PDB file of N, CA and C in Angstrom:
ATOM      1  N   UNK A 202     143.985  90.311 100.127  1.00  0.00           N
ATOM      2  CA  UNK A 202     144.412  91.409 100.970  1.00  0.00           C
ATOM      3  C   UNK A 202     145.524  90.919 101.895  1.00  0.00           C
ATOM      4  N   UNK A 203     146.484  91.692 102.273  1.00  0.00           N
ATOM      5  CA  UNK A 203     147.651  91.260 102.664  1.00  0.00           C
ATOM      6  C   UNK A 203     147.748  91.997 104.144  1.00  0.00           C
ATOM      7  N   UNK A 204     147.996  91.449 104.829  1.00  0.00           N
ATOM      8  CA  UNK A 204     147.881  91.681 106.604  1.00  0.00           C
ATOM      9  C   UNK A 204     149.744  92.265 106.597  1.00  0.00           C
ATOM     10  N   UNK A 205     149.512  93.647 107.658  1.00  0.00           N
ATOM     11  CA  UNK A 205     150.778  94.057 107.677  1.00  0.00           C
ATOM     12  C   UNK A 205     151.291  93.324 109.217  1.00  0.00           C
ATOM     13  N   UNK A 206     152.806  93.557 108.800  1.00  0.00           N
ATOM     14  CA  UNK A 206     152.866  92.959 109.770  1.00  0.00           C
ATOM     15  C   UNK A 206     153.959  93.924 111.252  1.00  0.00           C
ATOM     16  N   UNK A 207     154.288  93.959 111.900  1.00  0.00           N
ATOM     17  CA  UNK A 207     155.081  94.770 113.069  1.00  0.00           C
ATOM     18  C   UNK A 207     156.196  95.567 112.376  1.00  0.00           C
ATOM     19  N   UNK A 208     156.396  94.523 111.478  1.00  0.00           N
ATOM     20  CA  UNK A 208     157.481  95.416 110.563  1.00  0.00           C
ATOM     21  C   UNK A 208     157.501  96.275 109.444  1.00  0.00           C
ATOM     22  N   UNK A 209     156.584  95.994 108.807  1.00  0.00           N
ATOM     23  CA  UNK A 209     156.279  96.826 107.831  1.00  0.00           C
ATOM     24  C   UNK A 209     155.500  97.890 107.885  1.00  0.00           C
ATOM     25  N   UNK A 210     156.035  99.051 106.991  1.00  0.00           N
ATOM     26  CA  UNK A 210     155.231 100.512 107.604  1.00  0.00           C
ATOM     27  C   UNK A 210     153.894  99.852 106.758  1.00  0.00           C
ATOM     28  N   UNK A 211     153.030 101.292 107.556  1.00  0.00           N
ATOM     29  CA  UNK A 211     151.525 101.152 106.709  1.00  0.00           C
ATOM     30  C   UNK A 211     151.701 102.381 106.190  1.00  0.00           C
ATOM     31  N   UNK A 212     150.568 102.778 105.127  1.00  0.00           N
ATOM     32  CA  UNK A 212     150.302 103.839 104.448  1.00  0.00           C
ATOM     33  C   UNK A 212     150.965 105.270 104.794  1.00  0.00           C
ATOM     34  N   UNK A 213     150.293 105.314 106.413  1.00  0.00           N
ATOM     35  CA  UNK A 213     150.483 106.446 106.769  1.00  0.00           C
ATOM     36  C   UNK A 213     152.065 106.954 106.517  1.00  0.00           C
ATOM     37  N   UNK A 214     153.097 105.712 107.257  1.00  0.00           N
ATOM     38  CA  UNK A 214     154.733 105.696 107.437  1.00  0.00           C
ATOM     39  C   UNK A 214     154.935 106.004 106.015  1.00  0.00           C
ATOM     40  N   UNK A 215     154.471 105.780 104.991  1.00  0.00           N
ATOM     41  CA  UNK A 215     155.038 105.150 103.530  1.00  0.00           C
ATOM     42  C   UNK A 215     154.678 107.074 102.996  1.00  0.00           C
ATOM     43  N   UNK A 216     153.319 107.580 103.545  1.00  0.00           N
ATOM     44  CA  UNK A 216     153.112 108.848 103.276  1.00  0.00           C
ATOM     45  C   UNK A 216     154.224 109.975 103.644  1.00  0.00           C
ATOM     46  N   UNK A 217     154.891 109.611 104.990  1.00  0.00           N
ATOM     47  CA  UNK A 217     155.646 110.502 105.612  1.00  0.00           C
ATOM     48  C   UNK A 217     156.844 110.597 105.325  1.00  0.00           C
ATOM     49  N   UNK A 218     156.995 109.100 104.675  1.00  0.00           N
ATOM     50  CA  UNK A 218     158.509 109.436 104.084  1.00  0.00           C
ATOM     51  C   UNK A 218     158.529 110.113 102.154  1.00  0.00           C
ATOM     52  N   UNK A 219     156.888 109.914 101.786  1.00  0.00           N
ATOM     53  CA  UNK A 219     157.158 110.725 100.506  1.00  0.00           C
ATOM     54  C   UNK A 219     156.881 112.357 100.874  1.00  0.00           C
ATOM     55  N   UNK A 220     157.118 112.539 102.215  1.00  0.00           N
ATOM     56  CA  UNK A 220     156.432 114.102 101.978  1.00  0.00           C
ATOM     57  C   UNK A 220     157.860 114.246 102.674  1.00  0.00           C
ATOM     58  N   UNK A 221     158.416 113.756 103.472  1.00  0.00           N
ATOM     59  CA  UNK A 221     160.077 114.056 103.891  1.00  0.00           C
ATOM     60  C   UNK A 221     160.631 114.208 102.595  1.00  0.00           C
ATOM     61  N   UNK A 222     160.420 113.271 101.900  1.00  0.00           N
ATOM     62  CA  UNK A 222     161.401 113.097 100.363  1.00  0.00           C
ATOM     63  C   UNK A 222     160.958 114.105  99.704  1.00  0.00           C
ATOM     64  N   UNK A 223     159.960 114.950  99.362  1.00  0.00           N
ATOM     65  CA  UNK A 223     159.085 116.004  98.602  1.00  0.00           C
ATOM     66  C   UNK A 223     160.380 117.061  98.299  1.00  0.00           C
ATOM     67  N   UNK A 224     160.772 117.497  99.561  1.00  0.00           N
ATOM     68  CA  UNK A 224     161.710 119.026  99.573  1.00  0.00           C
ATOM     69  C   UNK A 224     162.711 118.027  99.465  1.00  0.00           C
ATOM     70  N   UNK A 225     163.561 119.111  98.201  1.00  0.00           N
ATOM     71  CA  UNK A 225     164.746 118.543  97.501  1.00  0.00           C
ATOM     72  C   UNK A 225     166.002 118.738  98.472  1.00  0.00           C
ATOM     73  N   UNK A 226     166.052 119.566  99.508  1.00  0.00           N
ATOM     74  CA  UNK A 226     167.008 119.558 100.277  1.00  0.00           C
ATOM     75  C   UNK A 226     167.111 118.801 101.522  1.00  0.00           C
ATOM     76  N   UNK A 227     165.856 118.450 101.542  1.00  0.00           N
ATOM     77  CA  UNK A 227     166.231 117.211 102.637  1.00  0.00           C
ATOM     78  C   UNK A 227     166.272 116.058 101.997  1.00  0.00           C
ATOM     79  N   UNK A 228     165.901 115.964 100.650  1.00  0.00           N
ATOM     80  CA  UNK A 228     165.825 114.366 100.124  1.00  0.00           C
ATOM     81  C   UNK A 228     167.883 114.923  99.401  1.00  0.00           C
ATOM     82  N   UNK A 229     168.287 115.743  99.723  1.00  0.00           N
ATOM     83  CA  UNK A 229     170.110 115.943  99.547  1.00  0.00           C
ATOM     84  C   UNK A 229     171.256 116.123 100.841  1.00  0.00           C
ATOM     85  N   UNK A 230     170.295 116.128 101.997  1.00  0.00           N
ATOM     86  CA  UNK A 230     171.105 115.514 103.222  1.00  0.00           C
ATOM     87  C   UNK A 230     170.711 115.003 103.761  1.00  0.00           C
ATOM     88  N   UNK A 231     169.726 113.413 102.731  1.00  0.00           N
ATOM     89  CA  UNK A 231     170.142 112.170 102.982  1.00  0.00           C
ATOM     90  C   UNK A 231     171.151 111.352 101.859  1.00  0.00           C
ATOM     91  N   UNK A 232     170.794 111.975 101.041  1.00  0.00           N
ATOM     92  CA  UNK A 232     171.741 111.411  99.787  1.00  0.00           C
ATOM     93  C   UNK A 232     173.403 111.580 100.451  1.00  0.00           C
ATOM     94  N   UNK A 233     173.620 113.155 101.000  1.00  0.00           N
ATOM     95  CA  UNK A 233     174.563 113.309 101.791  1.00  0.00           C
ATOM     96  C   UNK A 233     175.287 112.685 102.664  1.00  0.00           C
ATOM     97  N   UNK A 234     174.667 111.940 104.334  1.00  0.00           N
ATOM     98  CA  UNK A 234     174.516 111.033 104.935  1.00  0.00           C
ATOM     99  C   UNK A 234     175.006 109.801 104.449  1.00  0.00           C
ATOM    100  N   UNK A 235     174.592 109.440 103.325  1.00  0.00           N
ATOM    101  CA  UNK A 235     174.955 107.959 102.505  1.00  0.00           C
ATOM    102  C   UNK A 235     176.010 107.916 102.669  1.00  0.00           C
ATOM    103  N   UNK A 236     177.352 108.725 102.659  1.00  0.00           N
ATOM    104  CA  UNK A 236     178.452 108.791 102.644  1.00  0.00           C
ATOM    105  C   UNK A 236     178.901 110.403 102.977  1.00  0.00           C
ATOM    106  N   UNK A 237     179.297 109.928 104.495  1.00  0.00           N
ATOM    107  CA  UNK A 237     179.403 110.906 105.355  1.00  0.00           C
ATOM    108  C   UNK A 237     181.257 111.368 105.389  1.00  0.00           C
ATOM    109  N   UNK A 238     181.928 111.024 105.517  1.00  0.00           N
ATOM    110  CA  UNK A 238     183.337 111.038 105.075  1.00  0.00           C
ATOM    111  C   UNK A 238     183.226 111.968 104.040  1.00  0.00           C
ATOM    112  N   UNK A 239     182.589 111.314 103.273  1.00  0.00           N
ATOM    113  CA  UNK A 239     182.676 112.201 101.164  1.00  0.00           C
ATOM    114  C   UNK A 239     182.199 113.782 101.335  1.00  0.00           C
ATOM    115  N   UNK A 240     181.038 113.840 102.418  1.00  0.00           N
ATOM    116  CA  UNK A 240     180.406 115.089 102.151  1.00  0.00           C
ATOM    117  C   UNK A 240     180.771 116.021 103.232  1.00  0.00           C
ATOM    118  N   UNK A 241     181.239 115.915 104.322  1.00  0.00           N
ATOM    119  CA  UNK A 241     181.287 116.446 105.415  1.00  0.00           C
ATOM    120  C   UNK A 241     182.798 116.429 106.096  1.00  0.00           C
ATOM    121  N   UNK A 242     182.832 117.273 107.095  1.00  0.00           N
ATOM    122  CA  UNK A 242     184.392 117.436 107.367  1.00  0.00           C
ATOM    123  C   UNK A 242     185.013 116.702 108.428  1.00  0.00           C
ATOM    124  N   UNK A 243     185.564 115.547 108.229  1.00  0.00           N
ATOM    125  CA  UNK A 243     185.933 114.160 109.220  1.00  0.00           C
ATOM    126  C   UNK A 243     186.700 114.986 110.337  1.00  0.00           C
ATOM    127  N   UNK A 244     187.657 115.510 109.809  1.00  0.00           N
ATOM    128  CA  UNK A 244     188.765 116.321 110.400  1.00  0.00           C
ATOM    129  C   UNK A 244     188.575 117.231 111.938  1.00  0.00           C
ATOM    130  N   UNK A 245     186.852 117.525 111.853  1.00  0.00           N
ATOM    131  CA  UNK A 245     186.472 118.577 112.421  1.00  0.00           C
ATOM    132  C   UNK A 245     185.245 117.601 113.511  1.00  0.00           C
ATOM    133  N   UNK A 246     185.261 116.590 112.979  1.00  0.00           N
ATOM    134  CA  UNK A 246     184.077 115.946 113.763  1.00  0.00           C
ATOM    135  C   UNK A 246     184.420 115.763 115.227  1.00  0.00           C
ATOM    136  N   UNK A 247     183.101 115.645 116.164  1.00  0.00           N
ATOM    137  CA  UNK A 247     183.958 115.003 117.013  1.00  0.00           C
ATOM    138  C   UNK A 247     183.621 113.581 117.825  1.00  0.00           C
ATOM    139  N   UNK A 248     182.532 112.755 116.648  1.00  0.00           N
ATOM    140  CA  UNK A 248     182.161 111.663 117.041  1.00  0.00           C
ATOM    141  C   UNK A 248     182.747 110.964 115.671  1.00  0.00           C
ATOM    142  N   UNK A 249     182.688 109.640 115.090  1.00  0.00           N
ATOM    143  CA  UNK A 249     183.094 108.829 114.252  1.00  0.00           C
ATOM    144  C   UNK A 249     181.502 109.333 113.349  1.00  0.00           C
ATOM    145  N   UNK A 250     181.441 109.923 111.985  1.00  0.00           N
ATOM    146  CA  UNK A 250     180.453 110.357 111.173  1.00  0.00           C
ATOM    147  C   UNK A 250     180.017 108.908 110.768  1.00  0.00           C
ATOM    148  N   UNK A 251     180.803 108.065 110.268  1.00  0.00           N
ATOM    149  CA  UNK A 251     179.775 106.720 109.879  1.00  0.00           C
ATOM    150  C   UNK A 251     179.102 105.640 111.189  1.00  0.00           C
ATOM    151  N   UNK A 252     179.733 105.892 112.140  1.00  0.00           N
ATOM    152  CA  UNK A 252     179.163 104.742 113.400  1.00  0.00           C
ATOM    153  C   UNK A 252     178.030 105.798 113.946  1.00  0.00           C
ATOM    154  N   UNK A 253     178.316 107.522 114.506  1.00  0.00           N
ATOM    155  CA  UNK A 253     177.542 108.259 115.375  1.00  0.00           C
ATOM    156  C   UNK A 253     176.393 108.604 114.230  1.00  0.00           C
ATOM    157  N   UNK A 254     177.566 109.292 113.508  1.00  0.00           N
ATOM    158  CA  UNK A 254     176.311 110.435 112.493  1.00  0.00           C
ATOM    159  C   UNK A 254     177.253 111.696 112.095  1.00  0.00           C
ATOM    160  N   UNK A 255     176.319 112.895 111.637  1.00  0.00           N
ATOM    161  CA  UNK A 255     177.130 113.864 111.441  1.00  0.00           C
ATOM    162  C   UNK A 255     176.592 114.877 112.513  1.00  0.00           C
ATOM    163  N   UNK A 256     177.342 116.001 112.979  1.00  0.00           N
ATOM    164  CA  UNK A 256     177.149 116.713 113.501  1.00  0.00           C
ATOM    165  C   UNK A 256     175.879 117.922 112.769  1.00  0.00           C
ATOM    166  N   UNK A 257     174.494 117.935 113.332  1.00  0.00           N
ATOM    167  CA  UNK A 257     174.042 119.040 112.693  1.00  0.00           C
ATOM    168  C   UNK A 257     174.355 120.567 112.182  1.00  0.00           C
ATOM    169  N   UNK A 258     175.623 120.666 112.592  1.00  0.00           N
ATOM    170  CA  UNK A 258     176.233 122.221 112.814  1.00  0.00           C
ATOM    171  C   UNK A 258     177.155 121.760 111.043  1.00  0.00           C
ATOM    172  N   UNK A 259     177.365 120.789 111.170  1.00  0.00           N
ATOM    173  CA  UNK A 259     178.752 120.687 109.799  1.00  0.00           C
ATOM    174  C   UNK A 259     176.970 120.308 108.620  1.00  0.00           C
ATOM    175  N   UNK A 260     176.000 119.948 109.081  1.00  0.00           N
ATOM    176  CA  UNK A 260     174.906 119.545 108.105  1.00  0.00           C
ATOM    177  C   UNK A 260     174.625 121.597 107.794  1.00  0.00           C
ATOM    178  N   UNK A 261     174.403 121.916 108.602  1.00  0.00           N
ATOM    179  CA  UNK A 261     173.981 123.549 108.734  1.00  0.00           C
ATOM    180  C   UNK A 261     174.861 124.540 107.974  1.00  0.00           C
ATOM    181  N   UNK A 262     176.494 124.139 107.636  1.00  0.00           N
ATOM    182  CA  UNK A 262     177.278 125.282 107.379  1.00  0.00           C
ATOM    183  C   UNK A 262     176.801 124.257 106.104  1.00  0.00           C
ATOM    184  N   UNK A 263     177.176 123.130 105.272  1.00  0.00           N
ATOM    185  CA  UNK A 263     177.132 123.006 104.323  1.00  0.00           C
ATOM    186  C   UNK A 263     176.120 123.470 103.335  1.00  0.00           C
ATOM    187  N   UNK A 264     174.936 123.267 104.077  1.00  0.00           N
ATOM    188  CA  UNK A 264     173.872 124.047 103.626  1.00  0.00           C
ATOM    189  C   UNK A 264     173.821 125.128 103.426  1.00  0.00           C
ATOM    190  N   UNK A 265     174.076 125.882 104.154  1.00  0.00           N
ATOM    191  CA  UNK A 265     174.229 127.874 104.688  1.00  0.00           C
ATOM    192  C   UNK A 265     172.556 128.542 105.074  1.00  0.00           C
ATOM    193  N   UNK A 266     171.982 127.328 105.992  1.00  0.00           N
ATOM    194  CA  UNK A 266     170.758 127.566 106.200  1.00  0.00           C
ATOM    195  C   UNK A 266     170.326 128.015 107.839  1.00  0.00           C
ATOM    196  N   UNK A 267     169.727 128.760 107.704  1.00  0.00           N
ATOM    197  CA  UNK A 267     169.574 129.042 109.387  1.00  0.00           C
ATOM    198  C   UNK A 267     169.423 127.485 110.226  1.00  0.00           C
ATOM    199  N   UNK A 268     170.015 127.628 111.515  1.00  0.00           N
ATOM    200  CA  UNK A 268     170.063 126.365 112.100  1.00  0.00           C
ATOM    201  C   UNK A 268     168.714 125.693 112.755  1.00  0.00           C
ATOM    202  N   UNK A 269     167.689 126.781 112.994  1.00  0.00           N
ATOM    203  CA  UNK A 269     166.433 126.244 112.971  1.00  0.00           C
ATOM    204  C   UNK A 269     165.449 125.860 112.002  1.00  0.00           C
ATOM    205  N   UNK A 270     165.748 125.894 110.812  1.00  0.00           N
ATOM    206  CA  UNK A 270     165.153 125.479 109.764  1.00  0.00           C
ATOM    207  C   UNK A 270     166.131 124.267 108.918  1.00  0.00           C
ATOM    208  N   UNK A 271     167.608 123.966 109.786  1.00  0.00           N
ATOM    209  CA  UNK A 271     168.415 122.799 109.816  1.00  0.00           C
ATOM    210  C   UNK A 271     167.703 121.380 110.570  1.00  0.00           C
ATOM    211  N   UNK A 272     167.476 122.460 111.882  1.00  0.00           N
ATOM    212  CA  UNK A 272     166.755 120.689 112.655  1.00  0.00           C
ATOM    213  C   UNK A 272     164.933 120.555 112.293  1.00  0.00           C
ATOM    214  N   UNK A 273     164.357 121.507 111.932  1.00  0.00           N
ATOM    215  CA  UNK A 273     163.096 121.334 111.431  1.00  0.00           C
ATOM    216  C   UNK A 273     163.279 120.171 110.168  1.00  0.00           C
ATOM    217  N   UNK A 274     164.174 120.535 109.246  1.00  0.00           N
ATOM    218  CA  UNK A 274     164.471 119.547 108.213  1.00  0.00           C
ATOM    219  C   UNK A 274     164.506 118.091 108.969  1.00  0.00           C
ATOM    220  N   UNK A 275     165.973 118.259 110.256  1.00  0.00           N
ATOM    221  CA  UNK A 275     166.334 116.653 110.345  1.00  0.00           C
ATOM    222  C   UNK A 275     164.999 116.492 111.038  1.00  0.00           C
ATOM    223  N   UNK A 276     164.423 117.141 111.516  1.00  0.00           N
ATOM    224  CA  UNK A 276     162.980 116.514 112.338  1.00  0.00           C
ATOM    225  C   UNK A 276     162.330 115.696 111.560  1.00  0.00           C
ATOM    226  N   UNK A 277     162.217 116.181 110.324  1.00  0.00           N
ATOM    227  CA  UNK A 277     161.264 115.859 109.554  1.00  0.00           C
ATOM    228  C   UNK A 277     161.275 114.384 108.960  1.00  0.00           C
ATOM    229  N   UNK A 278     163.233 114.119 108.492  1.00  0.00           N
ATOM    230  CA  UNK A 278     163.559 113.092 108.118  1.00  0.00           C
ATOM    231  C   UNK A 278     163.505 112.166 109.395  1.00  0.00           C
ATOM    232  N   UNK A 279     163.720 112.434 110.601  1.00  0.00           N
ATOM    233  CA  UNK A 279     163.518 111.417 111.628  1.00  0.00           C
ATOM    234  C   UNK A 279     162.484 111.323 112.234  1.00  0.00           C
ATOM    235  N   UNK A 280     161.020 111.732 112.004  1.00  0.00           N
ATOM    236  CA  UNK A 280     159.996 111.475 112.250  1.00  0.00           C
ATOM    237  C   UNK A 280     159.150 110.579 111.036  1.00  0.00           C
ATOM    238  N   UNK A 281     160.140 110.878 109.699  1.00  0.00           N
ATOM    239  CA  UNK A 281     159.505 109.863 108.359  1.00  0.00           C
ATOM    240  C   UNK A 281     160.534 108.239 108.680  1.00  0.00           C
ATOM    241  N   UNK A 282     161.491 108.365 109.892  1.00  0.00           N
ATOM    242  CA  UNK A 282     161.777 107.180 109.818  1.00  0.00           C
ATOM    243  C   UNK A 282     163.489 107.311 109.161  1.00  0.00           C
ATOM    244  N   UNK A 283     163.801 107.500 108.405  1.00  0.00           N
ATOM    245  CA  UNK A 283     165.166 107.725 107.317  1.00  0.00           C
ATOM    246  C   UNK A 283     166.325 108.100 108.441  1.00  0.00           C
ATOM    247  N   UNK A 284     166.072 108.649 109.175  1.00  0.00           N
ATOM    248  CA  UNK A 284     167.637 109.001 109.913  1.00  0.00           C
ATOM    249  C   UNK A 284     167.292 108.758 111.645  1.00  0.00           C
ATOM    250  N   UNK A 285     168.204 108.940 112.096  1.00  0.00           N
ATOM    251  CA  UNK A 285     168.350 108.533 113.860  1.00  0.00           C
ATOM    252  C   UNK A 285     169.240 109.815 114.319  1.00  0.00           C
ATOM    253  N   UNK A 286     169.319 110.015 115.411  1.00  0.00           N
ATOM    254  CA  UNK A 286     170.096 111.268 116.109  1.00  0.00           C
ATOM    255  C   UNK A 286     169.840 110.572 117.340  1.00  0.00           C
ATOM    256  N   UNK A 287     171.443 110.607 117.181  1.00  0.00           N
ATOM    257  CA  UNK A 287     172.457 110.619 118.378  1.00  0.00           C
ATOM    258  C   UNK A 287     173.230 111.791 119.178  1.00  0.00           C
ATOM    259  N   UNK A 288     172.855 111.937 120.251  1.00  0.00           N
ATOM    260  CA  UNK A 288     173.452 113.137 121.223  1.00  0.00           C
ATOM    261  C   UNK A 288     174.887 112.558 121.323  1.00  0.00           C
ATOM    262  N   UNK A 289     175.553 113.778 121.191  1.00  0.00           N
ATOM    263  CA  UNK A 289     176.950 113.621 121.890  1.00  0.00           C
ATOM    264  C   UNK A 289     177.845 115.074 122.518  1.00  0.00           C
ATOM    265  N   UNK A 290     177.382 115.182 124.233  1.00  0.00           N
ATOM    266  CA  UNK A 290     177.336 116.081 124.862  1.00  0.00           C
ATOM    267  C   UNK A 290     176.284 117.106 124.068  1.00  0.00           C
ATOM    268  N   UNK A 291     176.394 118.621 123.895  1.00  0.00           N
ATOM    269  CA  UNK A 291     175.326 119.569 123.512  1.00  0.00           C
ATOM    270  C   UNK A 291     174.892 118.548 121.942  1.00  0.00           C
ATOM    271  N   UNK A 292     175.605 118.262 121.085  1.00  0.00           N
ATOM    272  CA  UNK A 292     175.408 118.222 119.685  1.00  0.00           C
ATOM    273  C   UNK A 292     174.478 117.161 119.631  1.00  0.00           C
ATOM    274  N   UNK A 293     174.133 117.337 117.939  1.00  0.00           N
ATOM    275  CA  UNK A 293     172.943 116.093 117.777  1.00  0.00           C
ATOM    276  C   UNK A 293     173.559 115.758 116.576  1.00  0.00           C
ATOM    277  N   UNK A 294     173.609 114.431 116.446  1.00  0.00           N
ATOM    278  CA  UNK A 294     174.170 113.926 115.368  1.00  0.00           C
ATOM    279  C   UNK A 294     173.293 113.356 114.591  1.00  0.00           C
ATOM    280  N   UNK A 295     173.195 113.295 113.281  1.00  0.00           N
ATOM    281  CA  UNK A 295     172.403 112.306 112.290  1.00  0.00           C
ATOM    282  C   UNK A 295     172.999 111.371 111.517  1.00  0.00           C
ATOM    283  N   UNK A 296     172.417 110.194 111.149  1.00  0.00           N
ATOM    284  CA  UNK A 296     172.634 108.834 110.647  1.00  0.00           C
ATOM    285  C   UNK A 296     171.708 108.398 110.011  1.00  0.00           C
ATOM    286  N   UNK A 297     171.828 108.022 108.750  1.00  0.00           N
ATOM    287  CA  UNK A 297     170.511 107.734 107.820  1.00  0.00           C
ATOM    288  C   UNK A 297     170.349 106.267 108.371  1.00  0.00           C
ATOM    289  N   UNK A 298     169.216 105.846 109.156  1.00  0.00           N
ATOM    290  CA  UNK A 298     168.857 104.464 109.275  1.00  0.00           C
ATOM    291  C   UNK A 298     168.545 103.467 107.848  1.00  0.00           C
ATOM    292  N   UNK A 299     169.260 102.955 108.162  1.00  0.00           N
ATOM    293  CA  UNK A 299     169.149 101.939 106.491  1.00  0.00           C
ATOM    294  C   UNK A 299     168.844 100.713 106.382  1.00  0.00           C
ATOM    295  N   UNK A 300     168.359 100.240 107.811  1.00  0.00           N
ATOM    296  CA  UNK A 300     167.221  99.373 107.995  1.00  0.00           C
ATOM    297  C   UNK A 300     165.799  99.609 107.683  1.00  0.00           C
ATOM    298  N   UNK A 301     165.907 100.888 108.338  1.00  0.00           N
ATOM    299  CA  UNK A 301     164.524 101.444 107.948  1.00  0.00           C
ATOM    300  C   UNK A 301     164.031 101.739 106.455  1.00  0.00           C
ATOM    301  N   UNK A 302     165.063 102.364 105.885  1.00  0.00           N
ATOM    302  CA  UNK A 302     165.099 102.696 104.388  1.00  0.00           C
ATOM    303  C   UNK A 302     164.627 101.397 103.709  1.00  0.00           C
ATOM    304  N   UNK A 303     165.392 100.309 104.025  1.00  0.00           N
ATOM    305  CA  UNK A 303     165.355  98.590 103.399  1.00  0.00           C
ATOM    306  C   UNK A 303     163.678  98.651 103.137  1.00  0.00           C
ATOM    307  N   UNK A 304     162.598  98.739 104.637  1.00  0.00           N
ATOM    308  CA  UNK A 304     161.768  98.349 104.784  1.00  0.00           C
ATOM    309  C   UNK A 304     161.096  99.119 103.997  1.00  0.00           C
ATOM    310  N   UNK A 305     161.432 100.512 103.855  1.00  0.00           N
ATOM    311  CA  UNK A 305     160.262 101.423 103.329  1.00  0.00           C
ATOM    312  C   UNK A 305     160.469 101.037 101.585  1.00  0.00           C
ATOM    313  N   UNK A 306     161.771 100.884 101.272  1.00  0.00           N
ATOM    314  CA  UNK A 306     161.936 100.368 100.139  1.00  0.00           C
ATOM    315  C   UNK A 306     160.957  99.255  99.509  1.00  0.00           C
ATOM    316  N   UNK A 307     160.938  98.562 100.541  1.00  0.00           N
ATOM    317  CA  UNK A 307     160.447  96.710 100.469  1.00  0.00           C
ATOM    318  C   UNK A 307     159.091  97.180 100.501  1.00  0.00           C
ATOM    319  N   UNK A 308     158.198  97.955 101.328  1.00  0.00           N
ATOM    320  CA  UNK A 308     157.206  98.263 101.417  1.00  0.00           C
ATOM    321  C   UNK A 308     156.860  98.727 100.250  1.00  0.00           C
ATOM    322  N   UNK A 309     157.297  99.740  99.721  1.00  0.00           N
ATOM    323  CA  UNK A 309     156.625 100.493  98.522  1.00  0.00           C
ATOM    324  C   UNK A 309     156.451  99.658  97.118  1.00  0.00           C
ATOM    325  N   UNK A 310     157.439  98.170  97.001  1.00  0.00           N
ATOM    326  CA  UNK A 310     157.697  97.542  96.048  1.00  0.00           C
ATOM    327  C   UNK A 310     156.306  96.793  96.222  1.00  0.00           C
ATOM    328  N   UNK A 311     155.848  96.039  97.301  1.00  0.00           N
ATOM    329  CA  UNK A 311     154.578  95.874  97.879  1.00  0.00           C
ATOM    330  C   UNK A 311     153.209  96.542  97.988  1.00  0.00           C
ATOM    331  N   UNK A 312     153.481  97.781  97.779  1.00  0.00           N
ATOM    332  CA  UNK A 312     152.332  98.901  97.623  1.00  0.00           C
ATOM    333  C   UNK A 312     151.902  99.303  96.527  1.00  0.00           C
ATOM    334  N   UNK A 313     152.936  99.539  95.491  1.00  0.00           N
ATOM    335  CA  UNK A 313     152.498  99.597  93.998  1.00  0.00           C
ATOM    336  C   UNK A 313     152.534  98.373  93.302  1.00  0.00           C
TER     337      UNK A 313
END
C-alpha cells in the first residue's frame, strides 16, 4: 500500500477531475486554454492570454452560452484543480494549471 503524499491528489481530487472532464464542453475549454492565442481573440484581450488567462467573456461568446452557466463550467474546472482565475479589474481570467494537470496525470498512471 502506497502512502500519499502532500502532493499527490487522493481519490476524491482524481474523482473531481473525471466528473469536470465528463461534460464535453468543459473538457473543450480546456483543450481550448492549451493554446490560448490559437482559440481566442489576442487582439481584444486585455491581459497577456498565455501568462494571465483568457478573459471569461471571449470563453462565453465563443461558446454562445449564457454567462452563468460559463462560470458554473469554469467553477467546476477550478474546483477539479485544471485551471486558476486570475482577476483583472471586473474580469476573471482562466489558465489551465499544468502543474496540476502533471500531477493528476502522474496520479492516475499510479491509480490504475
Amino acid at each position: 500500500m502506497t502512502t500519499r503524499t502532500e502532493s499527490q491528489p487522493d481519490v476524491e481530487q482524481l474523482l473531481d477531475v473525471f466528473k469536470a472532464l465528463a461534460n464535453p464542453v468543459r473538457l473543450q475549454v480546456l483543450q481550448w486554454l492549451r493554446e490560448p492565442t490559437r482559440h481566442f481573440p489576442v487582439e481584444r484581450a486585455i491581459a497577456d492570454p498565455v501568462e494571465v488567462g483568457v478573459c471569461v467573456s471571449h470563453i462565453q461568446e465563443k461558446l454562445g452560452l449564457a454567462q452563468s452557466t460559463v462560470s458554473a463550467y469554469m467553477a467546476s474546472l477550478q474546483r477539479a484543480g485544471l485551471v486558476r482565475a486570475t482577476r483583472v479589474g471586473k474580469w476573471t481570467h482562466y489558465k489551465r494549471d499544468e502543474a496540476r494537470i502533471a500531477e493528476f496525470v502522474a496520479a492516475l498512471g499510479h491509480a490504475l
